[in-house]
Amino acid sequence: MRRMKGKFFHLHHIFSGRYRFLWVLAGLAFFLFWFSLPEPLFDAPYARVVYDRDGELLGARIAADGQWRLPPAGSVPYKFRQSVVYFEDEWFYRHPGVNPVSLVKAALSNWRAGKIRRGGSTITMQVIRMAGGNPPRTYFHKALEIVRALRLELRYSKDSILRLYASHAPFGGNVVGLEAASWRYYGRPPNRLSWGESAALAVLPNAPSAIYPGKNRREFLRKRNLLLDKLRRKGIIDSLTCALAKEEPLPGRPRPLPRLAPHLLASVPADRPLYTSISKDLQGRILDVMRRYKSYFSANKIHNMGILVVSVPDGKVLAYAGNMPGPGKVEAGEVDVIRARRSTGSLLKPFLYAWSYGDGIILPQSLLSDIPTQIAGYHPENFDHTYDGAVPASEALARSLNVPAVRLLRSYGLEKFHDNLRRLHISTIDRPASHYGLSLILGGAEITLWEAVRLYAGMARELNRYNATGHYFTDTYDSPSLLRDTVLFGQSKVTERPVFGAGNIWFVFKALSDKDRPVEGDDWALYASARRVAWKTGTSFGHRDAWCVGVTPRYAVGVWVGNADGEGRPGLTGISAAAPVMFDVFRELPPETAWFARPDDLIRGNICRQSGYPASPACRDTEECLIPPHGERAPVCTYHRIIHLDRSGRYRVHAGCYDPQRMQTQSRFVLPPVEAWYYRRKHPSYRPLPPWAPGCNTSGEGNLGLIYPTPGVKIFLPRDFDGQRQKTVFKAVHRRPGARIYWHLDRSFLTITEGPHEVELYLTPGPHVLTLMDEDGEIKQCRFSVTDPETGPESSAKP
């Protein structure tokens, strides 16, 4: 008990009286020591950096303070770690942050010299000095470095401290950190430096203002070789490695950093590097493709281009060229056109055809009308301003014909098509269907190159995944990823509702990949290639945008060409500008031999060869072939009719005017009058129906067709620049060549035509009735109105 009381009295004595002040001082000293490190340790800004999938540098933007200081990329490479430790602080892994022996040697050297010549700093102390902004070399600051170095060792591991040193050490000029030095002096990452290169960089931070590449090369070489000899003596490298390392040349002046992906740098955070899925080699070759076309496009004052390459299976971006390399600010070269909203042109047409196949509205070979069309004042025209009369759906898609697409959209349903696009999460289609109207299919909406490639890659992926698993998945159309370590399609959920359907996509791709496909206004042979590609072009109104997107089972490539400021240029079309670039990009990709497998959801149907619809009893030439999954819903052929001819075969007859025993019965392919008139111009073998025999009643059958105007149309009175009225051209057709048509307007006779059946009229405002009659008495009437804000309504016209 006495012993315990004695101990208590001794402790009480220590913590009371004059000792209390000492404890307060000790506590204060411990507090200052514990919180002596600045927070944060380094607050200098980093450069924005983008790497490819293999850690190769794609580009960097200098830090805000004008220094090339790249974010730390990882652990310090072995060669540099050994080099810098044996040059700067051989006992680094053994001391607590301060080396007393080095401090004593430095103090004696400085005392003898009468000035500060050596610092005796460890690597840890140098980290503290750099974190403090390299303050003046005084004994006070040296003492502060010692205290903070001890504290730093308690917070960080040795490897972390060495990483801080390598990330912030000066390497001459405005090059800071090992990562920047390695790229600026050698053009490759630190982990690929040789022993000679690592040793050269290890000696630079010791005196970066006195020795750096391009200055004091003799002293630089001497220090590097001394370090290599030391590494040999310590057994880090052998004699042969040392000799070979000494033969390596010293680095020259800093080389420029790569500028392979400048448009990605704007989205990169400054505190950490962006590791992308891009292939540096492919990215460089894509930029070379751009350079080859630059002068060609510039001659037509076309200054901007974007190219995006995506891997279909995993959705990773393989190449991202946001604009033409090298254009200045005047040409808007800083604009990332991959993310810019542009008119879709014809890019949405494959989606409409795929959904129309899926609903059984048409089959791939079904004939679509291609004739002059006016719908509620909207007058679409084909790219070449011609008409085919009737054209198979697959050919209309391959040729990107506008009129069949607009008429098909009306049949499919504008609202339905718009809703389907919205379910694809196209962010740029953000207005109601009524805002776009039927022009939605011809460029009335906007899309980005990123979204376009996403959708086409999604179609390829939907087909691939169905063929591989027999299922559809909810994430098939997810956005591509630029991030190297992001995994897409890893947690896929099965859905019973496909976006397009494998069979429908297969038929669309078949049409878009046919090597014999006719191309809008140009020759397919120009783009003949060993690689099969399903590709679609697009051209916006006013020649402002030229698109081409192509897909294979492994790759999706998108190209946009134009001017970022929206200026249109003559001849700027998808087929002439974007398609050649896209095929050149595909030539840079690894070869492929496999094509999309035919899915097992196709069905067999009996199809009329001429009309492409399910055969009716009147169809004589049919074939059993594969059709889309819901092809049985398609309407049966209405183009074939059973007709009766007289014994000579020259006239049509019926039982009411001719002996049935003498009749000939035939099945004929018959188009409506307007379609037939245009169809016959490109298909000379088309046979119109024979005329009726004299005395036979035609039962009101139509041989007469009116092309323009259409019933109920509102015509705006045309005027020239001087305000003078201009003529309006009315057009009609007749099945029988040479037939005479009598024209009347508002009960007044106008003229007679015998082909071509065209009449030019000066119209006056107001309602009108146009009446046409042929020699057989067939009548065609059309009511229309003429509007002219400058005058009141009148009711006459003259030829």
PDB file of C-alpha atoms in Angstrom, residues 174-383:
ATOM      1  CA  ASN A 174       8.210  23.483 -67.419  1.00  0.00           C
ATOM      2  CA  VAL A 175       8.361  19.684 -67.281  1.00  0.00           C
ATOM      3  CA  VAL A 176       7.247  18.415 -63.880  1.00  0.00           C
ATOM      4  CA  GLY A 177       6.927  14.814 -62.816  1.00  0.00           C
ATOM      5  CA  LEU A 178       8.209  11.546 -64.205  1.00  0.00           C
ATOM      6  CA  GLU A 179       5.146  10.949 -66.369  1.00  0.00           C
ATOM      7  CA  ALA A 180       5.545  14.264 -68.189  1.00  0.00           C
ATOM      8  CA  ALA A 181       9.320  13.887 -68.441  1.00  0.00           C
ATOM      9  CA  SER A 182       9.072  10.428 -69.938  1.00  0.00           C
ATOM     10  CA  TRP A 183       6.662  11.550 -72.641  1.00  0.00           C
ATOM     11  CA  ARG A 184       8.321  14.911 -73.287  1.00  0.00           C
ATOM     12  CA  TYR A 185      11.872  13.572 -73.560  1.00  0.00           C
ATOM     13  CA  TYR A 186      11.358  10.038 -74.862  1.00  0.00           C
ATOM     14  CA  GLY A 187       7.830   9.882 -76.231  1.00  0.00           C
ATOM     15  CA  ARG A 188       6.733   6.832 -74.265  1.00  0.00           C
ATOM     16  CA  PRO A 189       5.474   5.908 -70.783  1.00  0.00           C
ATOM     17  CA  PRO A 190       7.902   5.512 -67.844  1.00  0.00           C
ATOM     18  CA  ASN A 191       7.441   1.745 -67.625  1.00  0.00           C
ATOM     19  CA  ARG A 192       8.960   1.378 -71.087  1.00  0.00           C
ATOM     20  CA  LEU A 193      12.146   3.344 -70.403  1.00  0.00           C
ATOM     21  CA  SER A 194      15.506   1.622 -70.630  1.00  0.00           C
ATOM     22  CA  TRP A 195      18.172   1.670 -67.909  1.00  0.00           C
ATOM     23  CA  GLY A 196      20.012   4.475 -69.657  1.00  0.00           C
ATOM     24  CA  GLU A 197      16.867   6.540 -70.031  1.00  0.00           C
ATOM     25  CA  SER A 198      15.740   5.925 -66.449  1.00  0.00           C
ATOM     26  CA  ALA A 199      19.152   6.901 -65.107  1.00  0.00           C
ATOM     27  CA  ALA A 200      19.176  10.072 -67.223  1.00  0.00           C
ATOM     28  CA  LEU A 201      15.822  11.163 -65.809  1.00  0.00           C
ATOM     29  CA  ALA A 202      16.855  10.225 -62.249  1.00  0.00           C
ATOM     30  CA  VAL A 203      19.705  12.764 -62.203  1.00  0.00           C
ATOM     31  CA  LEU A 204      17.657  15.695 -63.553  1.00  0.00           C
ATOM     32  CA  PRO A 205      15.709  16.734 -60.407  1.00  0.00           C
ATOM     33  CA  ASN A 206      18.985  17.174 -58.479  1.00  0.00           C
ATOM     34  CA  ALA A 207      19.750  20.414 -60.357  1.00  0.00           C
ATOM     35  CA  PRO A 208      17.035  20.984 -62.960  1.00  0.00           C
ATOM     36  CA  SER A 209      18.034  24.566 -63.685  1.00  0.00           C
ATOM     37  CA  ALA A 210      21.707  23.718 -64.299  1.00  0.00           C
ATOM     38  CA  ILE A 211      21.402  20.367 -66.069  1.00  0.00           C
ATOM     39  CA  TYR A 212      18.586  19.409 -68.388  1.00  0.00           C
ATOM     40  CA  PRO A 213      18.263  18.140 -71.952  1.00  0.00           C
ATOM     41  CA  GLY A 214      19.853  20.658 -74.255  1.00  0.00           C
ATOM     42  CA  LYS A 215      22.063  22.275 -71.589  1.00  0.00           C
ATOM     43  CA  ASN A 216      25.374  21.156 -69.984  1.00  0.00           C
ATOM     44  CA  ARG A 217      25.288  17.862 -71.840  1.00  0.00           C
ATOM     45  CA  ARG A 218      28.810  16.926 -70.753  1.00  0.00           C
ATOM     46  CA  GLU A 219      27.953  17.220 -67.055  1.00  0.00           C
ATOM     47  CA  PHE A 220      24.641  15.555 -67.720  1.00  0.00           C
ATOM     48  CA  LEU A 221      26.383  12.596 -69.356  1.00  0.00           C
ATOM     49  CA  ARG A 222      28.946  12.350 -66.549  1.00  0.00           C
ATOM     50  CA  LYS A 223      26.276  12.189 -63.838  1.00  0.00           C
ATOM     51  CA  ARG A 224      24.214   9.627 -65.700  1.00  0.00           C
ATOM     52  CA  ASN A 225      27.202   7.348 -66.279  1.00  0.00           C
ATOM     53  CA  LEU A 226      28.317   7.650 -62.653  1.00  0.00           C
ATOM     54  CA  LEU A 227      24.862   6.529 -61.602  1.00  0.00           C
ATOM     55  CA  LEU A 228      24.983   3.581 -64.005  1.00  0.00           C
ATOM     56  CA  ASP A 229      28.365   2.565 -62.580  1.00  0.00           C
ATOM     57  CA  LYS A 230      26.911   2.730 -59.078  1.00  0.00           C
ATOM     58  CA  LEU A 231      23.999   0.547 -60.090  1.00  0.00           C
ATOM     59  CA  ARG A 232      26.470  -1.952 -61.514  1.00  0.00           C
ATOM     60  CA  ARG A 233      28.560  -1.944 -58.300  1.00  0.00           C
ATOM     61  CA  LYS A 234      25.460  -2.491 -56.194  1.00  0.00           C
ATOM     62  CA  GLY A 235      24.459  -5.465 -58.310  1.00  0.00           C
ATOM     63  CA  ILE A 236      21.312  -3.853 -59.704  1.00  0.00           C
ATOM     64  CA  ILE A 237      22.496  -4.231 -63.308  1.00  0.00           C
ATOM     65  CA  ASP A 238      25.288  -6.322 -64.832  1.00  0.00           C
ATOM     66  CA  SER A 239      28.312  -5.071 -66.717  1.00  0.00           C
ATOM     67  CA  LEU A 240      26.847  -5.649 -70.171  1.00  0.00           C
ATOM     68  CA  THR A 241      23.657  -3.769 -69.308  1.00  0.00           C
ATOM     69  CA  CYS A 242      25.730  -0.941 -67.879  1.00  0.00           C
ATOM     70  CA  ALA A 243      27.898  -0.697 -70.997  1.00  0.00           C
ATOM     71  CA  LEU A 244      24.909  -0.761 -73.315  1.00  0.00           C
ATOM     72  CA  ALA A 245      23.099   1.852 -71.219  1.00  0.00           C
ATOM     73  CA  LYS A 246      26.080   4.200 -71.467  1.00  0.00           C
ATOM     74  CA  GLU A 247      25.890   3.989 -75.252  1.00  0.00           C
ATOM     75  CA  GLU A 248      22.335   5.310 -75.243  1.00  0.00           C
ATOM     76  CA  PRO A 249      22.054   8.954 -76.319  1.00  0.00           C
ATOM     77  CA  LEU A 250      20.906  11.630 -73.938  1.00  0.00           C
ATOM     78  CA  PRO A 251      17.473  13.101 -74.576  1.00  0.00           C
ATOM     79  CA  GLY A 252      17.232  16.248 -76.659  1.00  0.00           C
ATOM     80  CA  ARG A 253      14.930  19.149 -76.178  1.00  0.00           C
ATOM     81  CA  PRO A 254      11.356  18.331 -75.140  1.00  0.00           C
ATOM     82  CA  ARG A 255       9.313  16.884 -77.957  1.00  0.00           C
ATOM     83  CA  PRO A 256       5.656  17.816 -78.516  1.00  0.00           C
ATOM     84  CA  LEU A 257       3.106  15.542 -76.922  1.00  0.00           C
ATOM     85  CA  PRO A 258       0.693  13.570 -79.123  1.00  0.00           C
ATOM     86  CA  ARG A 259      -2.475  15.343 -80.263  1.00  0.00           C
ATOM     87  CA  LEU A 260      -4.500  12.361 -81.359  1.00  0.00           C
ATOM     88  CA  ALA A 261      -7.743  13.062 -79.468  1.00  0.00           C
ATOM     89  CA  PRO A 262      -7.934  16.807 -78.747  1.00  0.00           C
ATOM     90  CA  HIS A 263     -11.732  16.855 -78.561  1.00  0.00           C
ATOM     91  CA  LEU A 264     -11.804  14.380 -75.688  1.00  0.00           C
ATOM     92  CA  LEU A 265      -9.619  16.585 -73.487  1.00  0.00           C
ATOM     93  CA  ALA A 266     -12.404  19.075 -72.788  1.00  0.00           C
ATOM     94  CA  SER A 267     -14.368  16.426 -70.879  1.00  0.00           C
ATOM     95  CA  VAL A 268     -11.406  15.070 -68.925  1.00  0.00           C
ATOM     96  CA  PRO A 269     -11.157  16.010 -65.223  1.00  0.00           C
ATOM     97  CA  ALA A 270      -7.895  17.716 -64.353  1.00  0.00           C
ATOM     98  CA  ASP A 271      -7.227  15.605 -61.257  1.00  0.00           C
ATOM     99  CA  ARG A 272      -7.069  12.185 -62.893  1.00  0.00           C
ATOM    100  CA  PRO A 273      -6.209  10.789 -66.322  1.00  0.00           C
ATOM    101  CA  LEU A 274      -8.795   9.333 -68.674  1.00  0.00           C
ATOM    102  CA  TYR A 275      -8.045   5.788 -69.747  1.00  0.00           C
ATOM    103  CA  THR A 276     -10.079   5.176 -72.888  1.00  0.00           C
ATOM    104  CA  SER A 277     -10.927   2.121 -74.968  1.00  0.00           C
ATOM    105  CA  ILE A 278      -9.384   3.797 -78.025  1.00  0.00           C
ATOM    106  CA  SER A 279      -6.617   2.094 -79.979  1.00  0.00           C
ATOM    107  CA  LYS A 280      -3.783   4.597 -80.489  1.00  0.00           C
ATOM    108  CA  ASP A 281      -2.617   2.894 -83.662  1.00  0.00           C
ATOM    109  CA  LEU A 282      -6.098   2.923 -85.185  1.00  0.00           C
ATOM    110  CA  GLN A 283      -6.712   6.489 -84.019  1.00  0.00           C
ATOM    111  CA  GLY A 284      -3.566   7.639 -85.803  1.00  0.00           C
ATOM    112  CA  ARG A 285      -4.544   5.877 -89.015  1.00  0.00           C
ATOM    113  CA  ILE A 286      -8.039   7.379 -88.869  1.00  0.00           C
ATOM    114  CA  LEU A 287      -6.505  10.843 -88.585  1.00  0.00           C
ATOM    115  CA  ASP A 288      -4.336  10.000 -91.586  1.00  0.00           C
ATOM    116  CA  VAL A 289      -7.508   9.200 -93.527  1.00  0.00           C
ATOM    117  CA  MET A 290      -8.843  12.616 -92.562  1.00  0.00           C
ATOM    118  CA  ARG A 291      -5.650  14.332 -93.708  1.00  0.00           C
ATOM    119  CA  ARG A 292      -5.863  12.633 -97.095  1.00  0.00           C
ATOM    120  CA  TYR A 293      -9.287  14.171 -97.669  1.00  0.00           C
ATOM    121  CA  LYS A 294      -8.580  17.545 -96.088  1.00  0.00           C
ATOM    122  CA  SER A 295      -7.252  19.329 -99.156  1.00  0.00           C
ATOM    123  CA  TYR A 296      -9.964  17.784-101.350  1.00  0.00           C
ATOM    124  CA  PHE A 297     -12.745  19.028 -99.100  1.00  0.00           C
ATOM    125  CA  SER A 298     -11.073  22.371 -98.421  1.00  0.00           C
ATOM    126  CA  ALA A 299     -11.092  23.106-102.143  1.00  0.00           C
ATOM    127  CA  ASN A 300     -14.905  23.129-101.902  1.00  0.00           C
ATOM    128  CA  LYS A 301     -14.780  25.119 -98.645  1.00  0.00           C
ATOM    129  CA  ILE A 302     -15.771  22.089 -96.584  1.00  0.00           C
ATOM    130  CA  HIS A 303     -13.778  22.267 -93.386  1.00  0.00           C
ATOM    131  CA  ASN A 304     -15.141  19.794 -90.840  1.00  0.00           C
ATOM    132  CA  MET A 305     -15.398  16.044 -90.474  1.00  0.00           C
ATOM    133  CA  GLY A 306     -16.075  13.569 -87.698  1.00  0.00           C
ATOM    134  CA  ILE A 307     -15.307   9.836 -87.581  1.00  0.00           C
ATOM    135  CA  LEU A 308     -16.424   7.382 -84.904  1.00  0.00           C
ATOM    136  CA  VAL A 309     -15.520   3.675 -84.793  1.00  0.00           C
ATOM    137  CA  VAL A 310     -17.255   1.364 -82.303  1.00  0.00           C
ATOM    138  CA  SER A 311     -16.795  -2.309 -81.565  1.00  0.00           C
ATOM    139  CA  VAL A 312     -20.190  -3.972 -82.008  1.00  0.00           C
ATOM    140  CA  PRO A 313     -19.771  -6.911 -79.569  1.00  0.00           C
ATOM    141  CA  ASP A 314     -18.677  -4.918 -76.492  1.00  0.00           C
ATOM    142  CA  GLY A 315     -19.752  -1.374 -77.394  1.00  0.00           C
ATOM    143  CA  LYS A 316     -16.269   0.087 -76.869  1.00  0.00           C
ATOM    144  CA  VAL A 317     -15.150   3.126 -78.848  1.00  0.00           C
ATOM    145  CA  LEU A 318     -12.057   2.240 -80.879  1.00  0.00           C
ATOM    146  CA  ALA A 319     -11.476   5.594 -82.599  1.00  0.00           C
ATOM    147  CA  TYR A 320     -12.833   9.070 -81.901  1.00  0.00           C
ATOM    148  CA  ALA A 321     -11.893  11.852 -84.327  1.00  0.00           C
ATOM    149  CA  GLY A 322     -14.021  14.824 -83.357  1.00  0.00           C
ATOM    150  CA  ASN A 323     -12.945  17.048 -86.237  1.00  0.00           C
ATOM    151  CA  MET A 324     -10.523  17.469 -89.063  1.00  0.00           C
ATOM    152  CA  PRO A 325      -6.927  17.614 -87.755  1.00  0.00           C
ATOM    153  CA  GLY A 326      -5.348  21.008 -88.089  1.00  0.00           C
ATOM    154  CA  PRO A 327      -8.154  23.427 -88.943  1.00  0.00           C
ATOM    155  CA  GLY A 328      -7.891  26.743 -87.165  1.00  0.00           C
ATOM    156  CA  LYS A 329     -10.549  28.471 -85.141  1.00  0.00           C
ATOM    157  CA  VAL A 330     -11.934  30.163 -88.233  1.00  0.00           C
ATOM    158  CA  GLU A 331     -12.982  26.769 -89.579  1.00  0.00           C
ATOM    159  CA  ALA A 332     -14.444  25.735 -86.192  1.00  0.00           C
ATOM    160  CA  GLY A 333     -11.852  23.005 -85.764  1.00  0.00           C
ATOM    161  CA  GLU A 334     -12.356  23.103 -81.993  1.00  0.00           C
ATOM    162  CA  VAL A 335     -15.976  21.929 -82.364  1.00  0.00           C
ATOM    163  CA  ASP A 336     -16.536  18.262 -81.541  1.00  0.00           C
ATOM    164  CA  VAL A 337     -18.840  17.389 -84.437  1.00  0.00           C
ATOM    165  CA  ILE A 338     -19.391  13.860 -83.114  1.00  0.00           C
ATOM    166  CA  ARG A 339     -21.548  15.372 -80.369  1.00  0.00           C
ATOM    167  CA  ALA A 340     -23.078  18.150 -82.513  1.00  0.00           C
ATOM    168  CA  ARG A 341     -26.763  18.072 -83.465  1.00  0.00           C
ATOM    169  CA  ARG A 342     -27.195  17.838 -87.233  1.00  0.00           C
ATOM    170  CA  SER A 343     -30.026  17.079 -89.646  1.00  0.00           C
ATOM    171  CA  THR A 344     -30.545  13.324 -89.970  1.00  0.00           C
ATOM    172  CA  GLY A 345     -30.834  13.282 -93.750  1.00  0.00           C
ATOM    173  CA  SER A 346     -31.910   9.741 -94.684  1.00  0.00           C
ATOM    174  CA  LEU A 347     -30.342   7.961 -91.719  1.00  0.00           C
ATOM    175  CA  LEU A 348     -33.702   7.021 -90.175  1.00  0.00           C
ATOM    176  CA  LYS A 349     -35.007   5.180 -93.252  1.00  0.00           C
ATOM    177  CA  PRO A 350     -33.648   1.719 -92.292  1.00  0.00           C
ATOM    178  CA  PHE A 351     -35.547   1.955 -89.001  1.00  0.00           C
ATOM    179  CA  LEU A 352     -38.835   2.675 -90.807  1.00  0.00           C
ATOM    180  CA  TYR A 353     -38.355  -0.238 -93.198  1.00  0.00           C
ATOM    181  CA  ALA A 354     -37.448  -2.640 -90.374  1.00  0.00           C
ATOM    182  CA  TRP A 355     -40.520  -1.670 -88.365  1.00  0.00           C
ATOM    183  CA  SER A 356     -42.726  -1.879 -91.477  1.00  0.00           C
ATOM    184  CA  TYR A 357     -41.450  -5.409 -92.118  1.00  0.00           C
ATOM    185  CA  GLY A 358     -42.162  -6.248 -88.493  1.00  0.00           C
ATOM    186  CA  ASP A 359     -45.762  -5.045 -88.719  1.00  0.00           C
ATOM    187  CA  GLY A 360     -46.387  -6.873 -91.987  1.00  0.00           C
ATOM    188  CA  ILE A 361     -47.160  -3.669 -93.881  1.00  0.00           C
ATOM    189  CA  ILE A 362     -44.747  -4.624 -96.652  1.00  0.00           C
ATOM    190  CA  LEU A 363     -42.271  -7.349 -97.530  1.00  0.00           C
ATOM    191  CA  PRO A 364     -38.681  -6.692 -98.660  1.00  0.00           C
ATOM    192  CA  GLN A 365     -39.635  -7.054-102.366  1.00  0.00           C
ATOM    193  CA  SER A 366     -43.037  -5.385-102.151  1.00  0.00           C
ATOM    194  CA  LEU A 367     -43.617  -2.654-104.727  1.00  0.00           C
ATOM    195  CA  LEU A 368     -43.875   0.872-103.350  1.00  0.00           C
ATOM    196  CA  SER A 369     -45.291   3.785-105.307  1.00  0.00           C
ATOM    197  CA  ASP A 370     -42.701   6.247-106.563  1.00  0.00           C
ATOM    198  CA  ILE A 371     -44.680   9.021-108.224  1.00  0.00           C
ATOM    199  CA  PRO A 372     -45.044  12.776-107.751  1.00  0.00           C
ATOM    200  CA  THR A 373     -46.659  13.181-104.352  1.00  0.00           C
ATOM    201  CA  GLN A 374     -48.259  15.974-102.386  1.00  0.00           C
ATOM    202  CA  ILE A 375     -49.486  15.350 -98.859  1.00  0.00           C
ATOM    203  CA  ALA A 376     -51.036  18.276 -96.993  1.00  0.00           C
ATOM    204  CA  GLY A 377     -48.861  20.718 -98.892  1.00  0.00           C
ATOM    205  CA  TYR A 378     -45.698  18.631 -98.431  1.00  0.00           C
ATOM    206  CA  HIS A 379     -44.057  17.738-101.745  1.00  0.00           C
ATOM    207  CA  PRO A 380     -41.140  15.292-101.317  1.00  0.00           C
ATOM    208  CA  GLU A 381     -38.801  14.627-104.212  1.00  0.00           C
ATOM    209  CA  ASN A 382     -36.174  12.005-104.900  1.00  0.00           C
ATOM    210  CA  PHE A 383     -32.528  12.985-104.857  1.00  0.00           C
TER     211      PHE A 383
END
